[in-house]
């Protein structure tokens, strides 16, 4: 809250200031209005409309089939719900790799059509030029290094990245390249704790870990994982804060029983 009692919106300067002050940044994913409103009311700093949408909402086996239309469709309600949190739209596979012009055009769509406050893209050196152009158009860019799920077939699976010296050196170098290109923060996914700490201490912009250990400047989880809604698989870095799958199933079963047994609707749910 500000001195006037107004809700302070989270911006890139707030995020930068949080790193300077040593305050941890919180980020969670949302793909719809109700969840985004709940996260915003709970006080999360950044809501990511992740392309994890493909797996946890659309039922694909990977994030690769997700389209710009899917992302815009799901970012719109999230932007409508967020009154304090910064909303970041995740650039889907092949929306920024073909050319810098296409990357810029698609990043612009997140801002113009979906009301996002910034975008995220995966990769290091290879996306530096796109990052530079998007940032110079006034669009905040969040980087993403380590396990970059859009490259799952090149990486040979969802594995920890940067264990070998050369890979660690390249990731550190990539983080500096992204910072230099103007990114305001970088997600570090499935990175050994020591390497994530080294990267965090080597750059001025915040790192946001997901399987990156305790030394990152912030943390992100897929909301459907941490609430125990998505059950297909649970990576090691996920902490389930509740098991909604169980309680939601129980509620649904109770509703089915009550309808079948003529218990619901009661008088209090009926009109006379
Ligand atoms: O798509 C996503 O949800 C992400 C997070 C896991 C960082 O990229």
PDB file of C-alpha atoms and ligand atoms in Angstrom:
ATOM      1  CA  UNK A   1       0.000   0.000   0.000  1.00  0.00           C
ATOM      2  CA  UNK A   2       1.123   3.582  -0.683  1.00  0.00           C
ATOM      3  CA  UNK A   3       1.060   6.366   1.938  1.00  0.00           C
ATOM      4  CA  UNK A   4      -2.369   7.371   0.555  1.00  0.00           C
ATOM      5  CA  UNK A   5      -3.627   3.826   1.186  1.00  0.00           C
ATOM      6  CA  UNK A   6      -3.785   2.992  -2.538  1.00  0.00           C
ATOM      7  CA  UNK A   7      -2.787  -0.419  -3.803  1.00  0.00           C
ATOM      8  CA  UNK A   8       0.690  -0.181  -5.373  1.00  0.00           C
ATOM      9  CA  UNK A   9       0.696  -1.847  -8.762  1.00  0.00           C
ATOM     10  CA  UNK A  10       3.661  -4.105  -9.400  1.00  0.00           C
ATOM     11  CA  UNK A  11       5.842  -2.756 -12.198  1.00  0.00           C
ATOM     12  CA  UNK A  12       9.332  -3.512 -13.474  1.00  0.00           C
ATOM     13  CA  UNK A  13      10.724  -0.803 -11.174  1.00  0.00           C
ATOM     14  CA  UNK A  14       8.989  -2.374  -8.156  1.00  0.00           C
ATOM     15  CA  UNK A  15      10.529  -5.745  -9.135  1.00  0.00           C
ATOM     16  CA  UNK A  16      13.990  -4.169  -9.524  1.00  0.00           C
ATOM     17  CA  UNK A  17      13.635  -2.425  -6.181  1.00  0.00           C
ATOM     18  CA  UNK A  18      12.651  -5.711  -4.510  1.00  0.00           C
ATOM     19  CA  UNK A  19      15.969  -7.253  -5.574  1.00  0.00           C
ATOM     20  CA  UNK A  20      17.888  -4.216  -4.313  1.00  0.00           C
ATOM     21  CA  UNK A  21      16.133  -4.458  -0.938  1.00  0.00           C
ATOM     22  CA  UNK A  22      16.513  -8.247  -0.733  1.00  0.00           C
ATOM     23  CA  UNK A  23      12.727  -8.804  -0.767  1.00  0.00           C
ATOM     24  CA  UNK A  24      11.696 -12.110  -2.350  1.00  0.00           C
ATOM     25  CA  UNK A  25       9.528 -11.911  -5.483  1.00  0.00           C
ATOM     26  CA  UNK A  26       6.491 -14.203  -5.760  1.00  0.00           C
ATOM     27  CA  UNK A  27       5.125 -15.459  -9.054  1.00  0.00           C
ATOM     28  CA  UNK A  28       2.402 -18.019  -9.882  1.00  0.00           C
ATOM     29  CA  UNK A  29       0.627 -19.015 -13.072  1.00  0.00           C
ATOM     30  CA  UNK A  30      -3.030 -18.421 -13.982  1.00  0.00           C
ATOM     31  CA  UNK A  31      -5.019 -19.048 -17.135  1.00  0.00           C
ATOM     32  CA  UNK A  32      -8.492 -17.792 -16.162  1.00  0.00           C
ATOM     33  CA  UNK A  33     -10.300 -14.935 -14.397  1.00  0.00           C
ATOM     34  CA  UNK A  34     -11.272 -16.667 -11.118  1.00  0.00           C
ATOM     35  CA  UNK A  35      -7.807 -18.046 -10.405  1.00  0.00           C
ATOM     36  CA  UNK A  36      -6.106 -14.778 -11.333  1.00  0.00           C
ATOM     37  CA  UNK A  37      -8.472 -12.812  -9.055  1.00  0.00           C
ATOM     38  CA  UNK A  38      -7.714 -15.196  -6.198  1.00  0.00           C
ATOM     39  CA  UNK A  39      -3.936 -14.900  -6.698  1.00  0.00           C
ATOM     40  CA  UNK A  40      -4.157 -11.117  -6.981  1.00  0.00           C
ATOM     41  CA  UNK A  41      -6.235 -10.844  -3.792  1.00  0.00           C
ATOM     42  CA  UNK A  42      -3.751 -13.110  -1.998  1.00  0.00           C
ATOM     43  CA  UNK A  43      -1.010 -10.621  -2.933  1.00  0.00           C
ATOM     44  CA  UNK A  44       1.151 -12.411  -5.525  1.00  0.00           C
ATOM     45  CA  UNK A  45       3.579 -10.013  -7.256  1.00  0.00           C
ATOM     46  CA  UNK A  46       3.570 -11.476 -10.777  1.00  0.00           C
ATOM     47  CA  UNK A  47       0.967 -13.623 -12.529  1.00  0.00           C
ATOM     48  CA  UNK A  48       2.421 -15.580 -15.431  1.00  0.00           C
ATOM     49  CA  UNK A  49       0.047 -16.806 -18.104  1.00  0.00           C
ATOM     50  CA  UNK A  50       2.463 -19.623 -18.841  1.00  0.00           C
ATOM     51  CA  UNK A  51       2.436 -21.802 -21.913  1.00  0.00           C
ATOM     52  CA  UNK A  52       2.154 -24.580 -19.300  1.00  0.00           C
ATOM     53  CA  UNK A  53      -1.463 -23.835 -20.258  1.00  0.00           C
ATOM     54  CA  UNK A  54      -0.903 -26.452 -22.946  1.00  0.00           C
ATOM     55  CA  UNK A  55      -0.353 -29.210 -20.410  1.00  0.00           C
ATOM     56  CA  UNK A  56      -2.425 -28.281 -17.357  1.00  0.00           C
ATOM     57  CA  UNK A  57      -5.463 -26.748 -19.102  1.00  0.00           C
ATOM     58  CA  UNK A  58      -5.523 -27.924 -22.722  1.00  0.00           C
ATOM     59  CA  UNK A  59      -4.331 -31.493 -22.089  1.00  0.00           C
ATOM     60  CA  UNK A  60      -1.379 -31.615 -24.507  1.00  0.00           C
ATOM     61  CA  UNK A  61       1.743 -33.688 -23.722  1.00  0.00           C
ATOM     62  CA  UNK A  62       4.034 -30.656 -24.063  1.00  0.00           C
ATOM     63  CA  UNK A  63       3.885 -26.878 -24.504  1.00  0.00           C
ATOM     64  CA  UNK A  64       4.733 -27.116 -28.218  1.00  0.00           C
ATOM     65  CA  UNK A  65       1.186 -27.100 -29.691  1.00  0.00           C
ATOM     66  CA  UNK A  66       0.156 -23.917 -27.830  1.00  0.00           C
ATOM     67  CA  UNK A  67      -0.690 -21.077 -30.244  1.00  0.00           C
ATOM     68  CA  UNK A  68      -0.706 -17.288 -29.986  1.00  0.00           C
ATOM     69  CA  UNK A  69      -4.522 -17.450 -30.178  1.00  0.00           C
ATOM     70  CA  UNK A  70      -4.607 -19.797 -27.145  1.00  0.00           C
ATOM     71  CA  UNK A  71      -2.314 -17.465 -25.204  1.00  0.00           C
ATOM     72  CA  UNK A  72      -4.195 -14.279 -26.072  1.00  0.00           C
ATOM     73  CA  UNK A  73      -7.525 -15.934 -25.225  1.00  0.00           C
ATOM     74  CA  UNK A  74      -6.283 -16.960 -21.756  1.00  0.00           C
ATOM     75  CA  UNK A  75      -4.285 -13.800 -21.008  1.00  0.00           C
ATOM     76  CA  UNK A  76      -7.307 -11.499 -21.507  1.00  0.00           C
ATOM     77  CA  UNK A  77      -9.304 -12.734 -18.463  1.00  0.00           C
ATOM     78  CA  UNK A  78      -6.163 -12.812 -16.316  1.00  0.00           C
ATOM     79  CA  UNK A  79      -5.450  -9.151 -17.154  1.00  0.00           C
ATOM     80  CA  UNK A  80      -9.053  -8.255 -16.327  1.00  0.00           C
ATOM     81  CA  UNK A  81      -8.681  -9.886 -12.893  1.00  0.00           C
ATOM     82  CA  UNK A  82      -5.305  -8.477 -11.849  1.00  0.00           C
ATOM     83  CA  UNK A  83      -5.571  -5.157 -10.071  1.00  0.00           C
ATOM     84  CA  UNK A  84      -2.158  -5.211  -8.338  1.00  0.00           C
ATOM     85  CA  UNK A  85      -0.084  -8.036  -9.826  1.00  0.00           C
ATOM     86  CA  UNK A  86       2.014  -7.629 -12.946  1.00  0.00           C
ATOM     87  CA  UNK A  87       0.701  -9.888 -15.741  1.00  0.00           C
ATOM     88  CA  UNK A  88       3.250 -11.588 -17.996  1.00  0.00           C
ATOM     89  CA  UNK A  89       2.231 -13.396 -21.179  1.00  0.00           C
ATOM     90  CA  UNK A  90       4.378 -16.352 -22.207  1.00  0.00           C
ATOM     91  CA  UNK A  91       5.388 -16.305 -25.884  1.00  0.00           C
ATOM     92  CA  UNK A  92       4.450 -19.754 -27.276  1.00  0.00           C
ATOM     93  CA  UNK A  93       6.706 -21.973 -29.398  1.00  0.00           C
ATOM     94  CA  UNK A  94       7.391 -20.481 -32.844  1.00  0.00           C
ATOM     95  CA  UNK A  95       5.920 -17.067 -31.998  1.00  0.00           C
ATOM     96  CA  UNK A  96       9.392 -15.467 -31.659  1.00  0.00           C
ATOM     97  CA  UNK A  97      11.913 -17.831 -33.271  1.00  0.00           C
ATOM     98  CA  UNK A  98      11.248 -17.182 -36.984  1.00  0.00           C
ATOM     99  CA  UNK A  99      12.188 -13.501 -37.105  1.00  0.00           C
ATOM    100  CA  UNK A 100      12.703 -10.525 -34.853  1.00  0.00           C
ATOM    101  CA  UNK A 101       9.824  -8.748 -36.630  1.00  0.00           C
ATOM    102  CA  UNK A 102       7.431 -11.606 -35.863  1.00  0.00           C
ATOM    103  CA  UNK A 103       8.642 -11.711 -32.252  1.00  0.00           C
ATOM    104  CA  UNK A 104       7.971  -7.990 -31.885  1.00  0.00           C
ATOM    105  CA  UNK A 105       4.542  -8.249 -33.537  1.00  0.00           C
ATOM    106  CA  UNK A 106       3.497 -11.135 -31.284  1.00  0.00           C
ATOM    107  CA  UNK A 107       4.861  -9.464 -28.140  1.00  0.00           C
ATOM    108  CA  UNK A 108       2.817  -6.409 -29.108  1.00  0.00           C
ATOM    109  CA  UNK A 109      -0.335  -8.542 -29.356  1.00  0.00           C
ATOM    110  CA  UNK A 110       0.032  -9.568 -25.694  1.00  0.00           C
ATOM    111  CA  UNK A 111       0.054  -5.887 -24.722  1.00  0.00           C
ATOM    112  CA  UNK A 112      -2.519  -4.503 -27.197  1.00  0.00           C
ATOM    113  CA  UNK A 113      -5.071  -7.314 -27.359  1.00  0.00           C
ATOM    114  CA  UNK A 114      -4.624  -9.138 -24.046  1.00  0.00           C
ATOM    115  CA  UNK A 115      -3.730  -6.319 -21.641  1.00  0.00           C
ATOM    116  CA  UNK A 116      -0.493  -7.941 -20.420  1.00  0.00           C
ATOM    117  CA  UNK A 117       2.231  -5.858 -18.764  1.00  0.00           C
ATOM    118  CA  UNK A 118       5.119  -7.782 -20.298  1.00  0.00           C
ATOM    119  CA  UNK A 119       6.116 -11.008 -22.006  1.00  0.00           C
ATOM    120  CA  UNK A 120       8.400 -13.980 -21.331  1.00  0.00           C
ATOM    121  CA  UNK A 121      10.454 -15.900 -23.860  1.00  0.00           C
ATOM    122  CA  UNK A 122      12.796 -18.873 -23.573  1.00  0.00           C
ATOM    123  CA  UNK A 123      16.490 -18.897 -24.450  1.00  0.00           C
ATOM    124  CA  UNK A 124      19.722 -16.912 -24.134  1.00  0.00           C
ATOM    125  CA  UNK A 125      22.028 -15.584 -26.823  1.00  0.00           C
ATOM    126  CA  UNK A 126      19.683 -16.775 -29.613  1.00  0.00           C
ATOM    127  CA  UNK A 127      16.859 -14.503 -28.398  1.00  0.00           C
ATOM    128  CA  UNK A 128      19.038 -11.497 -27.498  1.00  0.00           C
ATOM    129  CA  UNK A 129      18.165  -9.533 -30.655  1.00  0.00           C
ATOM    130  CA  UNK A 130      14.434 -10.205 -30.276  1.00  0.00           C
ATOM    131  CA  UNK A 131      14.671  -9.187 -26.602  1.00  0.00           C
ATOM    132  CA  UNK A 132      16.429  -5.943 -27.534  1.00  0.00           C
ATOM    133  CA  UNK A 133      13.798  -5.034 -30.163  1.00  0.00           C
ATOM    134  CA  UNK A 134      10.839  -5.907 -27.912  1.00  0.00           C
ATOM    135  CA  UNK A 135      12.296  -3.926 -25.005  1.00  0.00           C
ATOM    136  CA  UNK A 136      13.012  -0.967 -27.277  1.00  0.00           C
ATOM    137  CA  UNK A 137       9.305  -0.967 -28.217  1.00  0.00           C
ATOM    138  CA  UNK A 138       8.535  -0.409 -24.518  1.00  0.00           C
ATOM    139  CA  UNK A 139       7.558  -4.000 -23.695  1.00  0.00           C
ATOM    140  CA  UNK A 140       9.100  -5.525 -20.549  1.00  0.00           C
ATOM    141  CA  UNK A 141      10.764  -8.890 -21.252  1.00  0.00           C
ATOM    142  CA  UNK A 142      11.308 -11.728 -18.789  1.00  0.00           C
ATOM    143  CA  UNK A 143      13.960 -14.255 -19.859  1.00  0.00           C
ATOM    144  CA  UNK A 144      13.908 -18.010 -19.204  1.00  0.00           C
ATOM    145  CA  UNK A 145      17.065 -20.157 -18.920  1.00  0.00           C
ATOM    146  CA  UNK A 146      17.915 -23.692 -17.781  1.00  0.00           C
ATOM    147  CA  UNK A 147      15.220 -26.204 -18.646  1.00  0.00           C
ATOM    148  CA  UNK A 148      13.366 -24.423 -21.432  1.00  0.00           C
ATOM    149  CA  UNK A 149      10.376 -26.714 -22.082  1.00  0.00           C
ATOM    150  CA  UNK A 150       9.879 -25.539 -25.681  1.00  0.00           C
ATOM    151  CA  UNK A 151      13.261 -27.186 -26.455  1.00  0.00           C
ATOM    152  CA  UNK A 152      12.379 -30.458 -24.712  1.00  0.00           C
ATOM    153  CA  UNK A 153      13.207 -32.577 -27.767  1.00  0.00           C
ATOM    154  CA  UNK A 154      16.626 -30.950 -28.167  1.00  0.00           C
ATOM    155  CA  UNK A 155      17.343 -31.235 -24.424  1.00  0.00           C
ATOM    156  CA  UNK A 156      16.332 -34.922 -24.454  1.00  0.00           C
ATOM    157  CA  UNK A 157      13.668 -34.613 -21.767  1.00  0.00           C
ATOM    158  CA  UNK A 158      12.682 -32.559 -18.731  1.00  0.00           C
ATOM    159  CA  UNK A 159      16.082 -32.680 -16.962  1.00  0.00           C
ATOM    160  CA  UNK A 160      18.224 -30.489 -14.735  1.00  0.00           C
ATOM    161  CA  UNK A 161      20.389 -28.181 -16.879  1.00  0.00           C
ATOM    162  CA  UNK A 162      23.860 -26.735 -16.273  1.00  0.00           C
ATOM    163  CA  UNK A 163      25.436 -29.561 -14.312  1.00  0.00           C
ATOM    164  CA  UNK A 164      28.533 -29.706 -16.549  1.00  0.00           C
ATOM    165  CA  UNK A 165      31.079 -26.862 -16.401  1.00  0.00           C
ATOM    166  CA  UNK A 166      30.635 -25.834 -20.032  1.00  0.00           C
ATOM    167  CA  UNK A 167      26.828 -25.759 -19.797  1.00  0.00           C
ATOM    168  CA  UNK A 168      27.038 -23.791 -16.541  1.00  0.00           C
ATOM    169  CA  UNK A 169      29.443 -21.294 -18.107  1.00  0.00           C
ATOM    170  CA  UNK A 170      27.099 -20.828 -21.089  1.00  0.00           C
ATOM    171  CA  UNK A 171      24.074 -20.296 -18.841  1.00  0.00           C
ATOM    172  CA  UNK A 172      25.931 -17.664 -16.812  1.00  0.00           C
ATOM    173  CA  UNK A 173      26.985 -15.981 -20.049  1.00  0.00           C
ATOM    174  CA  UNK A 174      23.399 -16.135 -21.376  1.00  0.00           C
ATOM    175  CA  UNK A 175      22.085 -14.478 -18.217  1.00  0.00           C
ATOM    176  CA  UNK A 176      24.483 -11.565 -18.755  1.00  0.00           C
ATOM    177  CA  UNK A 177      23.494 -11.338 -22.434  1.00  0.00           C
ATOM    178  CA  UNK A 178      19.789 -11.175 -21.496  1.00  0.00           C
ATOM    179  CA  UNK A 179      20.485  -8.517 -18.880  1.00  0.00           C
ATOM    180  CA  UNK A 180      22.464  -6.510 -21.410  1.00  0.00           C
ATOM    181  CA  UNK A 181      19.620  -6.909 -23.971  1.00  0.00           C
ATOM    182  CA  UNK A 182      17.248  -5.263 -21.485  1.00  0.00           C
ATOM    183  CA  UNK A 183      15.367  -8.168 -19.841  1.00  0.00           C
ATOM    184  CA  UNK A 184      13.954  -7.094 -16.451  1.00  0.00           C
ATOM    185  CA  UNK A 185      14.176 -10.566 -14.858  1.00  0.00           C
ATOM    186  CA  UNK A 186      15.072 -14.165 -15.700  1.00  0.00           C
ATOM    187  CA  UNK A 187      13.325 -17.435 -14.811  1.00  0.00           C
ATOM    188  CA  UNK A 188      15.830 -20.193 -13.912  1.00  0.00           C
ATOM    189  CA  UNK A 189      14.183 -23.595 -14.336  1.00  0.00           C
ATOM    190  CA  UNK A 190      15.748 -26.848 -13.075  1.00  0.00           C
ATOM    191  CA  UNK A 191      19.185 -25.378 -12.389  1.00  0.00           C
ATOM    192  CA  UNK A 192      21.535 -26.625  -9.635  1.00  0.00           C
ATOM    193  CA  UNK A 193      21.273 -24.401  -6.538  1.00  0.00           C
ATOM    194  CA  UNK A 194      24.937 -23.330  -6.668  1.00  0.00           C
ATOM    195  CA  UNK A 195      24.756 -22.238 -10.303  1.00  0.00           C
ATOM    196  CA  UNK A 196      21.458 -20.364  -9.709  1.00  0.00           C
ATOM    197  CA  UNK A 197      23.161 -18.587  -6.785  1.00  0.00           C
ATOM    198  CA  UNK A 198      26.143 -17.649  -8.938  1.00  0.00           C
ATOM    199  CA  UNK A 199      23.874 -16.279 -11.693  1.00  0.00           C
ATOM    200  CA  UNK A 200      21.748 -14.391  -9.123  1.00  0.00           C
ATOM    201  CA  UNK A 201      24.872 -12.751  -7.685  1.00  0.00           C
ATOM    202  CA  UNK A 202      26.355 -11.975 -11.111  1.00  0.00           C
ATOM    203  CA  UNK A 203      23.489  -9.930 -12.568  1.00  0.00           C
ATOM    204  CA  UNK A 204      21.544  -6.929 -11.297  1.00  0.00           C
ATOM    205  CA  UNK A 205      18.145  -8.061 -12.578  1.00  0.00           C
ATOM    206  CA  UNK A 206      16.186 -10.551 -10.433  1.00  0.00           C
ATOM    207  CA  UNK A 207      16.203 -14.294 -10.994  1.00  0.00           C
ATOM    208  CA  UNK A 208      12.985 -16.226 -10.399  1.00  0.00           C
ATOM    209  CA  UNK A 209      13.539 -19.888  -9.673  1.00  0.00           C
ATOM    210  CA  UNK A 210      11.467 -22.966 -10.431  1.00  0.00           C
ATOM    211  CA  UNK A 211      13.673 -25.811  -9.327  1.00  0.00           C
ATOM    212  CA  UNK A 212      16.461 -23.228  -8.973  1.00  0.00           C
ATOM    213  CA  UNK A 213      16.899 -23.432  -5.213  1.00  0.00           C
ATOM    214  CA  UNK A 214      16.675 -20.966  -2.364  1.00  0.00           C
ATOM    215  CA  UNK A 215      19.144 -18.315  -3.562  1.00  0.00           C
ATOM    216  CA  UNK A 216      17.055 -16.982  -6.463  1.00  0.00           C
ATOM    217  CA  UNK A 217      15.512 -13.538  -5.952  1.00  0.00           C
ATOM    218  CA  UNK A 218      12.030 -14.982  -6.335  1.00  0.00           C
ATOM    219  CA  UNK A 219      10.121 -18.206  -6.895  1.00  0.00           C
ATOM    220  CA  UNK A 220       7.489 -19.377  -9.348  1.00  0.00           C
ATOM    221  CA  UNK A 221       5.325 -22.497  -9.435  1.00  0.00           C
ATOM    222  CA  UNK A 222       2.552 -23.649 -11.735  1.00  0.00           C
ATOM    223  CA  UNK A 223      -0.559 -22.961  -9.647  1.00  0.00           C
ATOM    224  CA  UNK A 224      -2.298 -26.167 -10.738  1.00  0.00           C
ATOM    225  CA  UNK A 225       0.731 -28.093  -9.389  1.00  0.00           C
ATOM    226  CA  UNK A 226       1.044 -26.325  -6.036  1.00  0.00           C
ATOM    227  CA  UNK A 227      -2.703 -26.597  -5.371  1.00  0.00           C
ATOM    228  CA  UNK A 228      -2.657 -30.293  -6.241  1.00  0.00           C
ATOM    229  CA  UNK A 229      -5.117 -29.954  -9.139  1.00  0.00           C
ATOM    230  CA  UNK A 230      -2.845 -31.297 -11.895  1.00  0.00           C
ATOM    231  CA  UNK A 231      -2.109 -34.923 -11.092  1.00  0.00           C
ATOM    232  CA  UNK A 232      -0.582 -36.325 -14.299  1.00  0.00           C
ATOM    233  CA  UNK A 233       2.968 -35.847 -12.997  1.00  0.00           C
ATOM    234  CA  UNK A 234       4.630 -33.809 -10.247  1.00  0.00           C
ATOM    235  CA  UNK A 235       8.214 -32.609 -10.745  1.00  0.00           C
ATOM    236  CA  UNK A 236      10.592 -32.739  -7.731  1.00  0.00           C
ATOM    237  CA  UNK A 237      10.598 -28.931  -7.403  1.00  0.00           C
ATOM    238  CA  UNK A 238       6.841 -28.764  -6.767  1.00  0.00           C
ATOM    239  CA  UNK A 239       5.587 -28.397  -3.227  1.00  0.00           C
ATOM    240  CA  UNK A 240       1.890 -29.222  -2.966  1.00  0.00           C
ATOM    241  CA  UNK A 241       0.429 -26.720  -0.516  1.00  0.00           C
ATOM    242  CA  UNK A 242      -2.941 -28.472  -0.649  1.00  0.00           C
ATOM    243  CA  UNK A 243      -4.561 -31.377  -2.450  1.00  0.00           C
ATOM    244  CA  UNK A 244      -7.500 -29.806  -4.242  1.00  0.00           C
ATOM    245  CA  UNK A 245      -7.868 -32.814  -6.511  1.00  0.00           C
ATOM    246  CA  UNK A 246      -9.049 -34.841  -3.512  1.00  0.00           C
ATOM    247  CA  UNK A 247     -11.350 -32.183  -2.039  1.00  0.00           C
ATOM    248  CA  UNK A 248     -12.808 -31.238  -5.438  1.00  0.00           C
ATOM    249  CA  UNK A 249     -13.524 -34.878  -6.238  1.00  0.00           C
ATOM    250  CA  UNK A 250     -15.159 -35.329  -2.827  1.00  0.00           C
ATOM    251  CA  UNK A 251     -17.393 -32.285  -3.422  1.00  0.00           C
ATOM    252  CA  UNK A 252     -18.374 -33.529  -6.894  1.00  0.00           C
ATOM    253  CA  UNK A 253     -19.194 -37.002  -5.540  1.00  0.00           C
ATOM    254  CA  UNK A 254     -21.334 -35.485  -2.784  1.00  0.00           C
ATOM    255  CA  UNK A 255     -23.234 -33.415  -5.396  1.00  0.00           C
ATOM    256  CA  UNK A 256     -23.801 -36.521  -7.538  1.00  0.00           C
ATOM    257  CA  UNK A 257     -25.117 -38.444  -4.496  1.00  0.00           C
ATOM    258  CA  UNK A 258     -27.405 -35.611  -3.432  1.00  0.00           C
ATOM    259  CA  UNK A 259     -28.877 -35.169  -6.923  1.00  0.00           C
ATOM    260  CA  UNK A 260     -29.362 -38.924  -7.335  1.00  0.00           C
ATOM    261  CA  UNK A 261     -30.983 -39.229  -3.893  1.00  0.00           C
ATOM    262  CA  UNK A 262     -33.253 -36.179  -4.251  1.00  0.00           C
ATOM    263  CA  UNK A 263     -31.458 -34.217  -1.470  1.00  0.00           C
ATOM    264  CA  UNK A 264     -30.319 -31.312  -3.683  1.00  0.00           C
ATOM    265  CA  UNK A 265     -31.820 -28.779  -4.336  1.00  0.00           C
ATOM    266  CA  UNK A 266     -33.261 -28.123  -0.897  1.00  0.00           C
ATOM    267  CA  UNK A 267     -35.889 -25.479  -0.121  1.00  0.00           C
ATOM    268  CA  UNK A 268     -33.167 -22.880   0.485  1.00  0.00           C
ATOM    269  CA  UNK A 269     -31.998 -23.287  -3.144  1.00  0.00           C
ATOM    270  CA  UNK A 270     -35.505 -23.184  -4.634  1.00  0.00           C
ATOM    271  CA  UNK A 271     -37.903 -20.396  -5.629  1.00  0.00           C
ATOM    272  CA  UNK A 272     -41.508 -20.234  -4.376  1.00  0.00           C
TER     273      UNK A 272
HETATM  274  O1  LIG B   1       4.815 -21.979 -18.717  1.00  0.00           O
HETATM  275  C1  LIG B   1       5.074 -21.798 -17.525  1.00  0.00           C
HETATM  276  O2  LIG B   1       4.222 -21.955 -16.634  1.00  0.00           O
HETATM  277  C2  LIG B   1       6.425 -21.406 -17.192  1.00  0.00           C
HETATM  278  C3  LIG B   1       6.826 -21.461 -15.749  1.00  0.00           C
HETATM  279  C4  LIG B   1       7.020 -22.867 -15.369  1.00  0.00           C
HETATM  280  C5  LIG B   1       8.001 -20.621 -15.458  1.00  0.00           C
HETATM  281  O3  LIG B   1       7.187 -21.086 -18.044  1.00  0.00           O
END
